[in-house]
mmCIF file of C-alpha atoms in Angstrom:
data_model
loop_
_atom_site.group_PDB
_atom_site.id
_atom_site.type_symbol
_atom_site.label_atom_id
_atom_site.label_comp_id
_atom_site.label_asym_id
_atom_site.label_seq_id
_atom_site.Cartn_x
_atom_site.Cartn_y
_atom_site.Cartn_z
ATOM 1 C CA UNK A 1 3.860 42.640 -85.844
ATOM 2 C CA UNK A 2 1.512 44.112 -83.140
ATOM 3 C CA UNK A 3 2.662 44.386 -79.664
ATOM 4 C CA UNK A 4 0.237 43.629 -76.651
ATOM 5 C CA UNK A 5 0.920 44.680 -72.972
ATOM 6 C CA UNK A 6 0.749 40.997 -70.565
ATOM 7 C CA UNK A 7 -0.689 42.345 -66.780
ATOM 8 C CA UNK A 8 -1.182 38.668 -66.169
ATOM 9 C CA UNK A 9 -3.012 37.804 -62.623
ATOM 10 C CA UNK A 10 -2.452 39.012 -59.065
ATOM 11 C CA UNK A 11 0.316 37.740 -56.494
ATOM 12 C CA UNK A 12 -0.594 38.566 -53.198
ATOM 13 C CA UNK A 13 -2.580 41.462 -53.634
ATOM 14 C CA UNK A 14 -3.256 43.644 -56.217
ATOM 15 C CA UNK A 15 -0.483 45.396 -57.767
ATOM 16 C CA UNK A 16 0.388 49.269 -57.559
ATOM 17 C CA UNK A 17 1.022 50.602 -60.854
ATOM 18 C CA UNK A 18 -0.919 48.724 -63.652
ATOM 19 C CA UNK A 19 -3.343 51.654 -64.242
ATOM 20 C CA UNK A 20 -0.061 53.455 -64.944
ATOM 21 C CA UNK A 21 0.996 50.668 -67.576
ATOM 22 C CA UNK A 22 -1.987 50.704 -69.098
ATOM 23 C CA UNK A 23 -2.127 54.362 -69.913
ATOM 24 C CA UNK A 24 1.627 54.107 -71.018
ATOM 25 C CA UNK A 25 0.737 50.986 -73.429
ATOM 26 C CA UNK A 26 -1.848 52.824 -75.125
ATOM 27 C CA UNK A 27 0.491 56.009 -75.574
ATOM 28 C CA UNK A 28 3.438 54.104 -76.465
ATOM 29 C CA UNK A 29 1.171 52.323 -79.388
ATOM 30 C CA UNK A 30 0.633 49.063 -77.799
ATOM 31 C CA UNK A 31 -2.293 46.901 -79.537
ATOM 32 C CA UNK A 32 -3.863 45.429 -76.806
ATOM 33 C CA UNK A 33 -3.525 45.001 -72.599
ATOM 34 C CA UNK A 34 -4.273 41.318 -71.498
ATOM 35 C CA UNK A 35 -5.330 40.431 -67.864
ATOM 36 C CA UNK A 36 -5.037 36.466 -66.327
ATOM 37 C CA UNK A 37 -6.406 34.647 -64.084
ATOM 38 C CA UNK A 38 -4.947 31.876 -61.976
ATOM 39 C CA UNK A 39 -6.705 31.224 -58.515
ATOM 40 C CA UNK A 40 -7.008 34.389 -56.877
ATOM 41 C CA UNK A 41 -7.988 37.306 -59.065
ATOM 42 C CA UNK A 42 -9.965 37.312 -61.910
ATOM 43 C CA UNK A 43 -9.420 38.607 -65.207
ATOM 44 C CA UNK A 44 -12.677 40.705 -66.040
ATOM 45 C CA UNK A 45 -12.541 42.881 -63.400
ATOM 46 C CA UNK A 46 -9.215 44.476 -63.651
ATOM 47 C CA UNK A 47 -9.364 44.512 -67.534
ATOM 48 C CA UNK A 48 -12.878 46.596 -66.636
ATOM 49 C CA UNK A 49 -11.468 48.958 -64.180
ATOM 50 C CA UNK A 50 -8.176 49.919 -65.985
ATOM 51 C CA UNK A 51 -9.214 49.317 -69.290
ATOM 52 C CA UNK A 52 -11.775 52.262 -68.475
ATOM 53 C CA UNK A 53 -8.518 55.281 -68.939
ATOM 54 C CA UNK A 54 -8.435 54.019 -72.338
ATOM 55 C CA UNK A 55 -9.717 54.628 -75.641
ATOM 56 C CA UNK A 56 -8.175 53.003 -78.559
ATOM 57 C CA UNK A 57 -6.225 49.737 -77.281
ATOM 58 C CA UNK A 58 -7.834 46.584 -77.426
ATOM 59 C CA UNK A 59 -9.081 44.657 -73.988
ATOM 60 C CA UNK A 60 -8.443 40.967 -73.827
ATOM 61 C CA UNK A 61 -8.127 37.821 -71.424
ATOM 62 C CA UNK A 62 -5.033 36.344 -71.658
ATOM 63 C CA UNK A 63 -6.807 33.776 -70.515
ATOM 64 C CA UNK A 64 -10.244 33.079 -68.536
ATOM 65 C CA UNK A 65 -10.511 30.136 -67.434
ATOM 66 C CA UNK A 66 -13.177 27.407 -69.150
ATOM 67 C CA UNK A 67 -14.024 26.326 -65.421
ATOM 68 C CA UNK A 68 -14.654 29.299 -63.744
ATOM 69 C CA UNK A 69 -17.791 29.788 -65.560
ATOM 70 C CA UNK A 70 -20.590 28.548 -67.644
ATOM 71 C CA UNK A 71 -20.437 29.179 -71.371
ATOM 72 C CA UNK A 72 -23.369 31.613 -70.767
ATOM 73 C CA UNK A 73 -21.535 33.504 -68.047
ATOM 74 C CA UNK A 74 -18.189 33.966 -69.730
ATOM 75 C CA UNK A 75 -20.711 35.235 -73.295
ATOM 76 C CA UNK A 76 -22.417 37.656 -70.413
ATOM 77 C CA UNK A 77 -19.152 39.423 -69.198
ATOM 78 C CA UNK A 78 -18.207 39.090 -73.075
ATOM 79 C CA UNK A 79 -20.501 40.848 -74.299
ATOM 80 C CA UNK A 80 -20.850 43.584 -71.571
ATOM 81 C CA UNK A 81 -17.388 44.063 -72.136
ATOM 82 C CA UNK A 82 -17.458 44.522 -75.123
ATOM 83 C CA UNK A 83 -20.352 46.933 -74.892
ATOM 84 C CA UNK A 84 -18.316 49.341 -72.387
ATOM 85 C CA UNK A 85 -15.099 48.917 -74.501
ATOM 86 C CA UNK A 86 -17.063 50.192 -77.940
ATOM 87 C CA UNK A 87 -16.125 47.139 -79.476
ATOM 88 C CA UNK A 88 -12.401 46.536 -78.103
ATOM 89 C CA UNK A 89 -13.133 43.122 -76.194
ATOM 90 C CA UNK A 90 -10.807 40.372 -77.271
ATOM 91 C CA UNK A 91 -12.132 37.315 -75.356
ATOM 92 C CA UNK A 92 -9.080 34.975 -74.358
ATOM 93 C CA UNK A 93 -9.738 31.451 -73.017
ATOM 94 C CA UNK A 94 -7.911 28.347 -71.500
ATOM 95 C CA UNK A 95 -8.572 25.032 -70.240
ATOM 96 C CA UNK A 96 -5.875 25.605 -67.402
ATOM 97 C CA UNK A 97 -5.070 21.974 -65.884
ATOM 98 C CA UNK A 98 -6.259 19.443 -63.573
ATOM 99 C CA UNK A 99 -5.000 20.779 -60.294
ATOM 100 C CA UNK A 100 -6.692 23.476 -60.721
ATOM 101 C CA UNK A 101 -10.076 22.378 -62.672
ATOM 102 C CA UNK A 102 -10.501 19.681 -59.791
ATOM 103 C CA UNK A 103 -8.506 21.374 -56.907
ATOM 104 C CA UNK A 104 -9.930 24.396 -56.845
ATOM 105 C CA UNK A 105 -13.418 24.627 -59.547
ATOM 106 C CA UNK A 106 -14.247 21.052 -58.192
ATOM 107 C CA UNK A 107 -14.800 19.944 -61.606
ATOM 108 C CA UNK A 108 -14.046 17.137 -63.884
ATOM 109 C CA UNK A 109 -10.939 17.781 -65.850
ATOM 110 C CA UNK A 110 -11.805 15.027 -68.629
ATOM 111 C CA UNK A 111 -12.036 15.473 -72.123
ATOM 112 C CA UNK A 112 -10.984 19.773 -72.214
ATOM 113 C CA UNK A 113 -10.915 19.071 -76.286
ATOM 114 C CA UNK A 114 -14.199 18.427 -76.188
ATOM 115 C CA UNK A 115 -15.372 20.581 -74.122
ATOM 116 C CA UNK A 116 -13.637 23.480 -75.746
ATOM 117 C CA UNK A 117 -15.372 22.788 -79.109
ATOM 118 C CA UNK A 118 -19.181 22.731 -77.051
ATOM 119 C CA UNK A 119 -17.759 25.778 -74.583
ATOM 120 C CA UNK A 120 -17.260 27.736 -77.905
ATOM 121 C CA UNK A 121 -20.065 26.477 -79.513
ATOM 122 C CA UNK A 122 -22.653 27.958 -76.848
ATOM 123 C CA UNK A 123 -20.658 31.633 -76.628
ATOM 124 C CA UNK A 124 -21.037 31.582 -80.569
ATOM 125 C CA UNK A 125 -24.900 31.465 -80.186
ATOM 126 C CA UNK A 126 -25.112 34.121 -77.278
ATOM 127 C CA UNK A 127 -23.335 36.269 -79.255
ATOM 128 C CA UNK A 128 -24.921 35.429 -82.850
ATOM 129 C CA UNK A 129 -28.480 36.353 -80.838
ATOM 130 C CA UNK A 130 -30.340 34.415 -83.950
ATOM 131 C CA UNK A 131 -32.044 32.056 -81.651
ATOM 132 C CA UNK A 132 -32.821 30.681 -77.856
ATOM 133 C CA UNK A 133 -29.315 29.341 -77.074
ATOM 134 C CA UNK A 134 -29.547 25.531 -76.979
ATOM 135 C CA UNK A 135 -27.037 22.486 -76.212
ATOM 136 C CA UNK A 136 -27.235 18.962 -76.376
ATOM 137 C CA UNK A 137 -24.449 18.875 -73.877
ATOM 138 C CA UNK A 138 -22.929 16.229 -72.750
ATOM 139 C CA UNK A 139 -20.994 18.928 -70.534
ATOM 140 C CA UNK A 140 -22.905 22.019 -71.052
ATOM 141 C CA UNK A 141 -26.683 20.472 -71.458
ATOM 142 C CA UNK A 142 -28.998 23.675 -72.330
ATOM 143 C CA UNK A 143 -32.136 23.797 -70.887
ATOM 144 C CA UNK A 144 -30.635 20.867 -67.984
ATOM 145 C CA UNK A 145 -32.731 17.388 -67.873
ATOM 146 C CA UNK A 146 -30.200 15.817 -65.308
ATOM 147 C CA UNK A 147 -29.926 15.167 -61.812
ATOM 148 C CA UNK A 148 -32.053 17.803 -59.489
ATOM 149 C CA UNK A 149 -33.843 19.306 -62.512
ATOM 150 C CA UNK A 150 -37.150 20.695 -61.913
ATOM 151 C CA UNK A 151 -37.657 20.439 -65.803
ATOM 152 C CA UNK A 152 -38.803 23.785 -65.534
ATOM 153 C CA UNK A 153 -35.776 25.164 -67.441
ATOM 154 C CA UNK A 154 -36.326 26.566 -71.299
ATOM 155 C CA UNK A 155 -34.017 28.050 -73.580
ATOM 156 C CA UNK A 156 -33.342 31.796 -73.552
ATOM 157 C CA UNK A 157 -31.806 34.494 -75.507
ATOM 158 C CA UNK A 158 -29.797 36.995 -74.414
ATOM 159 C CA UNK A 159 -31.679 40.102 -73.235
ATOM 160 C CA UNK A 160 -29.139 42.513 -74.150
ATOM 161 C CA UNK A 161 -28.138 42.560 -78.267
ATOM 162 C CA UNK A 162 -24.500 41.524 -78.485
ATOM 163 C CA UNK A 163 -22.416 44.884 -80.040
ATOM 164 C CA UNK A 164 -20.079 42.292 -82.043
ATOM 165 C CA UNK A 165 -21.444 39.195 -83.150
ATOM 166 C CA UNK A 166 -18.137 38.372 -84.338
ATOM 167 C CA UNK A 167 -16.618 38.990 -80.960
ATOM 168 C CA UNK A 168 -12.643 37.707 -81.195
ATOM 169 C CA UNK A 169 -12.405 34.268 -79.671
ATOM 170 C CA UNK A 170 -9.037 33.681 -79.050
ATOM 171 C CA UNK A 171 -7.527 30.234 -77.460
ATOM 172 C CA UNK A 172 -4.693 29.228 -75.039
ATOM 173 C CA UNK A 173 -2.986 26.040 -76.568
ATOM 174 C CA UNK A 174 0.164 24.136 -75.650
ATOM 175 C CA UNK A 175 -0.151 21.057 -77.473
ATOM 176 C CA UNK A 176 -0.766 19.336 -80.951
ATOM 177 C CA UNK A 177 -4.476 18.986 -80.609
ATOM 178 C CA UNK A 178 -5.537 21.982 -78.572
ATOM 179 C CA UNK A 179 -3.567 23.950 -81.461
ATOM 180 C CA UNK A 180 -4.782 22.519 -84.437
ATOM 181 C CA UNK A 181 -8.642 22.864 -82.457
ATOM 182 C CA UNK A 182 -7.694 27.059 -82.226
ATOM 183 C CA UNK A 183 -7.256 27.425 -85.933
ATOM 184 C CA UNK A 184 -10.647 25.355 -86.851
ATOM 185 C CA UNK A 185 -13.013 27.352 -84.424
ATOM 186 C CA UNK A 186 -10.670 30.241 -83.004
ATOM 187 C CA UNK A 187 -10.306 33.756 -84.411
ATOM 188 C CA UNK A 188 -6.522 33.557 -82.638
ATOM 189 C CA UNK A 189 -3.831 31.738 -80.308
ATOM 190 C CA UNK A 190 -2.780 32.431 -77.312
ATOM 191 C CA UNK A 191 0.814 30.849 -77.544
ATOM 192 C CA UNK A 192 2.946 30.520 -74.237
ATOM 193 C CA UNK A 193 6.718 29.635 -74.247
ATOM 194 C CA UNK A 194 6.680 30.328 -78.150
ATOM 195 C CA UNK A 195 9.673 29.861 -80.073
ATOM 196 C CA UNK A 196 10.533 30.767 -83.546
ATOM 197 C CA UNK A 197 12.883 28.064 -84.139
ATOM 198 C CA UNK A 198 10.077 25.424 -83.609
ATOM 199 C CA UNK A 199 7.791 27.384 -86.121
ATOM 200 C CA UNK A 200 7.673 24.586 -88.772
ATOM 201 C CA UNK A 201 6.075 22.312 -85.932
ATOM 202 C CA UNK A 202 3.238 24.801 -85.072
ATOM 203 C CA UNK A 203 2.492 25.604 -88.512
ATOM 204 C CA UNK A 204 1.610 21.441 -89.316
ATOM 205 C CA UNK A 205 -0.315 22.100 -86.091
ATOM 206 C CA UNK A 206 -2.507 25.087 -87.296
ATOM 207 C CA UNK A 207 -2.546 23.949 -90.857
ATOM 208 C CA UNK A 208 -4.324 20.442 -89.628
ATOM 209 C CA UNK A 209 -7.251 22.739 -87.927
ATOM 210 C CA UNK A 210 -7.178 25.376 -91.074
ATOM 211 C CA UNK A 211 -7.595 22.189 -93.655
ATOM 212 C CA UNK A 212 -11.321 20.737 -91.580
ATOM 213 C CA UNK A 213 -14.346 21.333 -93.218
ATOM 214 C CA UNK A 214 -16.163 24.634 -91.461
ATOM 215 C CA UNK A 215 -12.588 26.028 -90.646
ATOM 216 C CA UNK A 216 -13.661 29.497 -89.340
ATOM 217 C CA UNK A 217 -10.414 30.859 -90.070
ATOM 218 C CA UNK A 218 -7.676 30.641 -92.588
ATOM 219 C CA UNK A 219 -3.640 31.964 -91.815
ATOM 220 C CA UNK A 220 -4.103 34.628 -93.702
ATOM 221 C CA UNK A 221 -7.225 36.061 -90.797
ATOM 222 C CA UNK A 222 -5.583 34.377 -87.999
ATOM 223 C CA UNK A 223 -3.620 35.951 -85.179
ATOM 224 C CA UNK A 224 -1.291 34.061 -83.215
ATOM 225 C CA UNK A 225 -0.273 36.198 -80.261
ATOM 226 C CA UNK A 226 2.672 34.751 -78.164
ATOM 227 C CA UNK A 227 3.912 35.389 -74.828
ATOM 228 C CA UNK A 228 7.505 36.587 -74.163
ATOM 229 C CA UNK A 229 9.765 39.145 -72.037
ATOM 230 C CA UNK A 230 11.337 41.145 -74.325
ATOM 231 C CA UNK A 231 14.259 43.066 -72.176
ATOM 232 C CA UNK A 232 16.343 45.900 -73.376
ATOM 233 C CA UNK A 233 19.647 45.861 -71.365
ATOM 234 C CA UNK A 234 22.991 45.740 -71.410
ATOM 235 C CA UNK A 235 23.696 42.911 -68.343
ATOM 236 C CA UNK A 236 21.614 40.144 -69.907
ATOM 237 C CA UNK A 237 22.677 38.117 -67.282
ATOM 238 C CA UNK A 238 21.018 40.045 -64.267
ATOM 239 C CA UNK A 239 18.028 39.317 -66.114
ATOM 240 C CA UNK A 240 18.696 35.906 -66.720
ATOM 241 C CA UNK A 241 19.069 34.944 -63.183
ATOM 242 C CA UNK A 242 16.070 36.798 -62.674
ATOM 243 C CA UNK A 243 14.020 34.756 -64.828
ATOM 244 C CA UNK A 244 15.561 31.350 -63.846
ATOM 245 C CA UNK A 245 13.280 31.066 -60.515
ATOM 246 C CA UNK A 246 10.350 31.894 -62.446
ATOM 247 C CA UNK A 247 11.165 29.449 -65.193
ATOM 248 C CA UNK A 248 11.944 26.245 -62.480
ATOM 249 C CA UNK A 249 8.469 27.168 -60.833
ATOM 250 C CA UNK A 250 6.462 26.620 -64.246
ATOM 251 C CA UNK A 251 8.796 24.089 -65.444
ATOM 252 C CA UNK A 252 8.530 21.900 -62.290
ATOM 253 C CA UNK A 253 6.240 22.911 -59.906
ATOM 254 C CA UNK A 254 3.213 24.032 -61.635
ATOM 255 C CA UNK A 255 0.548 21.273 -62.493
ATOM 256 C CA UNK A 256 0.611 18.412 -61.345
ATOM 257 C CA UNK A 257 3.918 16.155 -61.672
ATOM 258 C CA UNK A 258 2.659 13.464 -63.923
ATOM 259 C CA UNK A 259 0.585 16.396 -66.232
ATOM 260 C CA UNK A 260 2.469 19.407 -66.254
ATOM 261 C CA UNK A 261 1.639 20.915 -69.847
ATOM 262 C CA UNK A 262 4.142 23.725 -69.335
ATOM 263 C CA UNK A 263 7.029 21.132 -69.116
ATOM 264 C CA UNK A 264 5.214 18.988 -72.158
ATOM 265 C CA UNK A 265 6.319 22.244 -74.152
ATOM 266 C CA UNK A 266 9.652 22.806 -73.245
ATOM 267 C CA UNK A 267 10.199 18.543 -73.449
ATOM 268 C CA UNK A 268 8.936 19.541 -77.343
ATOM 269 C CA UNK A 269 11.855 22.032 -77.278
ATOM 270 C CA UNK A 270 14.335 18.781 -76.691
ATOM 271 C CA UNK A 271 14.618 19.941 -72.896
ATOM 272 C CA UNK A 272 13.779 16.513 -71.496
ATOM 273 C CA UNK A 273 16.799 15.946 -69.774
ATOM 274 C CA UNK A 274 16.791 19.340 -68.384
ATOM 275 C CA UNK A 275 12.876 19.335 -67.422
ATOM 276 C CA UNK A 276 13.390 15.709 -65.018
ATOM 277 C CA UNK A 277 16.687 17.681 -63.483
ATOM 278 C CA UNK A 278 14.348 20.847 -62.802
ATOM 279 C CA UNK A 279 10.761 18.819 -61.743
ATOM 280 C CA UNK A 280 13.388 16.398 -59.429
ATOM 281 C CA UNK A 281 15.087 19.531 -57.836
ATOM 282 C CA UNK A 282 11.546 21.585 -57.221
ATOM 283 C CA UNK A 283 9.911 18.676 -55.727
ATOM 284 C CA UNK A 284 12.221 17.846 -53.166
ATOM 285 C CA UNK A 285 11.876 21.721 -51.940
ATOM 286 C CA UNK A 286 15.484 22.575 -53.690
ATOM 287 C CA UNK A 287 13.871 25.832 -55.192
ATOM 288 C CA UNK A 288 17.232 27.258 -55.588
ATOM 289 C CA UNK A 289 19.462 24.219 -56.805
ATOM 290 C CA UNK A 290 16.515 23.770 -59.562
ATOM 291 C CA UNK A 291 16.465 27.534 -60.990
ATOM 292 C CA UNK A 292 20.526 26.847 -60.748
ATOM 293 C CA UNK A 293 19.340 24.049 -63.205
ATOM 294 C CA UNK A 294 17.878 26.067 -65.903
ATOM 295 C CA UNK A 295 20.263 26.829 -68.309
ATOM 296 C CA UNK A 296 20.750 30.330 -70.887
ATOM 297 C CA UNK A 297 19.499 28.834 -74.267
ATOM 298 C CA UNK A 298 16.258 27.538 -72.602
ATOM 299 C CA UNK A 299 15.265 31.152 -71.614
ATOM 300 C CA UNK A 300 16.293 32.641 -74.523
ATOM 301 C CA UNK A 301 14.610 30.008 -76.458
ATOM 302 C CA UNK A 302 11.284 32.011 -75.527
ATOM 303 C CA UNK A 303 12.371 35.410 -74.449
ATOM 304 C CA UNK A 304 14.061 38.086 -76.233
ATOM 305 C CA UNK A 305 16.969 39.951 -73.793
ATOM 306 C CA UNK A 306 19.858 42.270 -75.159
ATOM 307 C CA UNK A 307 20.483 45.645 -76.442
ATOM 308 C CA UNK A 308 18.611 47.396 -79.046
ATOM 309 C CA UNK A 309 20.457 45.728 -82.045
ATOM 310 C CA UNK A 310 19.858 42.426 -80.910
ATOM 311 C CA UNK A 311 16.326 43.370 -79.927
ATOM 312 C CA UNK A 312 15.046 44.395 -82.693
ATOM 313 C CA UNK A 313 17.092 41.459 -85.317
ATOM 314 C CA UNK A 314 15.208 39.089 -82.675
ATOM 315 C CA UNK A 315 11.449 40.955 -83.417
ATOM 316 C CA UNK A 316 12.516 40.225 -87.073
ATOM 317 C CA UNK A 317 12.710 36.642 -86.454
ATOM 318 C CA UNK A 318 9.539 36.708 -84.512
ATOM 319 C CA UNK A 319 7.594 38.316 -86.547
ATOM 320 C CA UNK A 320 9.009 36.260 -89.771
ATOM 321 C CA UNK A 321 7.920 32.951 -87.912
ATOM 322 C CA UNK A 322 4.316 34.258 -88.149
ATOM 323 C CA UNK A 323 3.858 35.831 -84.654
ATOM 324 C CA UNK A 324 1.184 38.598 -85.464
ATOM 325 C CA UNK A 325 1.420 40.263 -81.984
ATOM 326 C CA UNK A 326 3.901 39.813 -79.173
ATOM 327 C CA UNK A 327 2.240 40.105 -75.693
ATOM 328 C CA UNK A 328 5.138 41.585 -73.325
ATOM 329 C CA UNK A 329 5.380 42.168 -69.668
ATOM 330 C CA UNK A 330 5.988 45.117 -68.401
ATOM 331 C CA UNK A 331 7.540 46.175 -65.187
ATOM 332 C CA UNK A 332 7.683 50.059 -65.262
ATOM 333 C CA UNK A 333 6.977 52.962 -67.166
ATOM 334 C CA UNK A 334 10.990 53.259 -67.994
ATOM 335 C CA UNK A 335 10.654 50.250 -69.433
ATOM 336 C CA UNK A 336 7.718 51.468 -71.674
ATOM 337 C CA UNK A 337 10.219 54.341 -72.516
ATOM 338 C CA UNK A 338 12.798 52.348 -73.529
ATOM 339 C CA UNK A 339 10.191 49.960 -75.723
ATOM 340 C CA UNK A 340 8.680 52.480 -77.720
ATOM 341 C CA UNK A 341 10.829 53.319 -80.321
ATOM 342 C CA UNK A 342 11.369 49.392 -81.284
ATOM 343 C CA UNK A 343 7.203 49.173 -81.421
ATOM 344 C CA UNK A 344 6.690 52.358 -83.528
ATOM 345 C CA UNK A 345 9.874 51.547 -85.923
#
């Protein structure tokens, strides 16, 4: 099992030491260094500007989002990336959800299954370069016939030659259907709030997309990278109650109410009970009464905190449930320090 540094996206502004993390990944033998998005930065640009002090990690997106930009645009930055990288891009996308597709792209949230599969479809071709890149649509029409067309549109190919056509495509998935749709036209999955103990689920998941005809993939080429704070300490409780307020925000206030996919997964987990208690709490404005709320065994569920011994039985378990690479956030260089000899063991 690989290990893959998680930047994530921005808070406020732009944070101080993530050139210094990403240095410290690629000397402590990290695999890869993921940026996010959310609605405020973006995830090229910082992957681009401290991705630069590097020269053997891999550079992904961890994830872009599908709305942001047109299939064309996201295979543009792709590619470019790619180009600067020598070959290192790992492109990472997501559907995100409705409040922010329609609250902040102003765009139709409808069908993201769908439009996945065509998204996909139309980077594939960019970066293939066999052809003038072409789509029947219905939500990414290439050359456009509809509403305010000139007609004067034709189909293109990219000017600049793709360095990869085979470019990794990995995808964020949360559910049954998004998951099994990764492992038919994905090179990899983006897994958030993984956990081993559910592993039999996920694997009837990915072995529904592996089984359909034109599978690109089969488990034996696939990575599944999942998300999870992996915490070397002594007090695990500090850093329990650290995570709790972090936990109630994506378990009830992220999304909206009646769709929040990050609660979906932890309901999955046999958290309903828990998840109401939480998304009740949050709503009202009791921030603190609902990380109160959020119990031990739901963190741990999908984080791995304790001393070394425990550490590294838990990357045994991991790893044995078929995670390929573990994308970790980082804090600090210490905490790097303190990583390292786990990773190269």
């Amino acid at each position: 099992m690989r290990f893959g540094l998680q930047l994530g996206y921005w808070g406020a502004g732009p944070p101080d030491n993530h050139g210094e993390l990403v240095v410290a990944a690629e000397e402590a033998g990290f695999d890869a260094v993921f940026t996010a998005e959310s609605w405020g930065s973006d995830a090229f640009t910082p992957l681009a500007w401290w991705g630069s002090r590097t020269g053997r990690v891999r550079l992904g997106t961890s994830v872009v989002q599908l709305s942001a930009r047109t299939p064309t645009a996201t295979a543009m930055a792709a590619l470019t990336m790619d180009h600067l990288s020598g070959g290192r891009h790992i492109l990472g996308l997501g559907v995100s959800g409705p409040q922010v597709v329609e609250g902040w792209y102003g765009q139709p949230f409808a069908k993201p299954l769908q439009r996945t599969r065509e998204y996909v479809g139309i980077i594939r071709q960019v970066l293939a370069r066999q052809g003038k890149v072409m789509s029947e649509g219905p939500h990414y029409p290439m050359p456009y016939h509809g509403p305010g067309a000139t007609d004067l549109g034709k189909p293109l190919k990219p000017i600049t030659h793709p360095l990869r056509a085979d470019l990794p495509i990995w995808l964020g998935a949360e559910g049954p259907k998004n998951v099994a749709l990764t492992a038919e036209i994905a090179d990899g999955w983006l897994a958030i709030y993984y956990t081993p103990r559910l592993a039999g689920m996920y694997n009837e998941w990915l072995d529904e997309g592996f089984a359909r005809p034109g599978a690109r993939r089969s488990r034996e080429d696939f990575e599944i990278a999942a998300t999870a704070q992996v915490i070397l300490t002594d007090d695990p409780k500090t850093e329990l109650d650290r995570l709790r307020p972090v936990m109630a925000l994506y378990i009830g206030g992220m999304g909206a109410e009646e769709l929040n996919f990050h609660a979906q997964v932890y309901r999955r987990m046999g958290y309903g009970d828990i998840v109401d208690e939480i998304t009740r709490l949050f709503r009202s404005g009791r921030k603190d009464e609902a990380a109160a709320a959020v119990p031990d065994e739901l963190i741990l569920d999908t984080t791995i905190i304790g001393d070394e011994a425990h550490v590294r039985e838990q990357l045994k378990v991991w790893e044995q449930a078929g995670v390929t690479m573990l994308l970790v956030g980082v804090r600090d260089v210490a905490q790097f320090e303190a990583l390292a000899p786990l990773i190269r063991s």
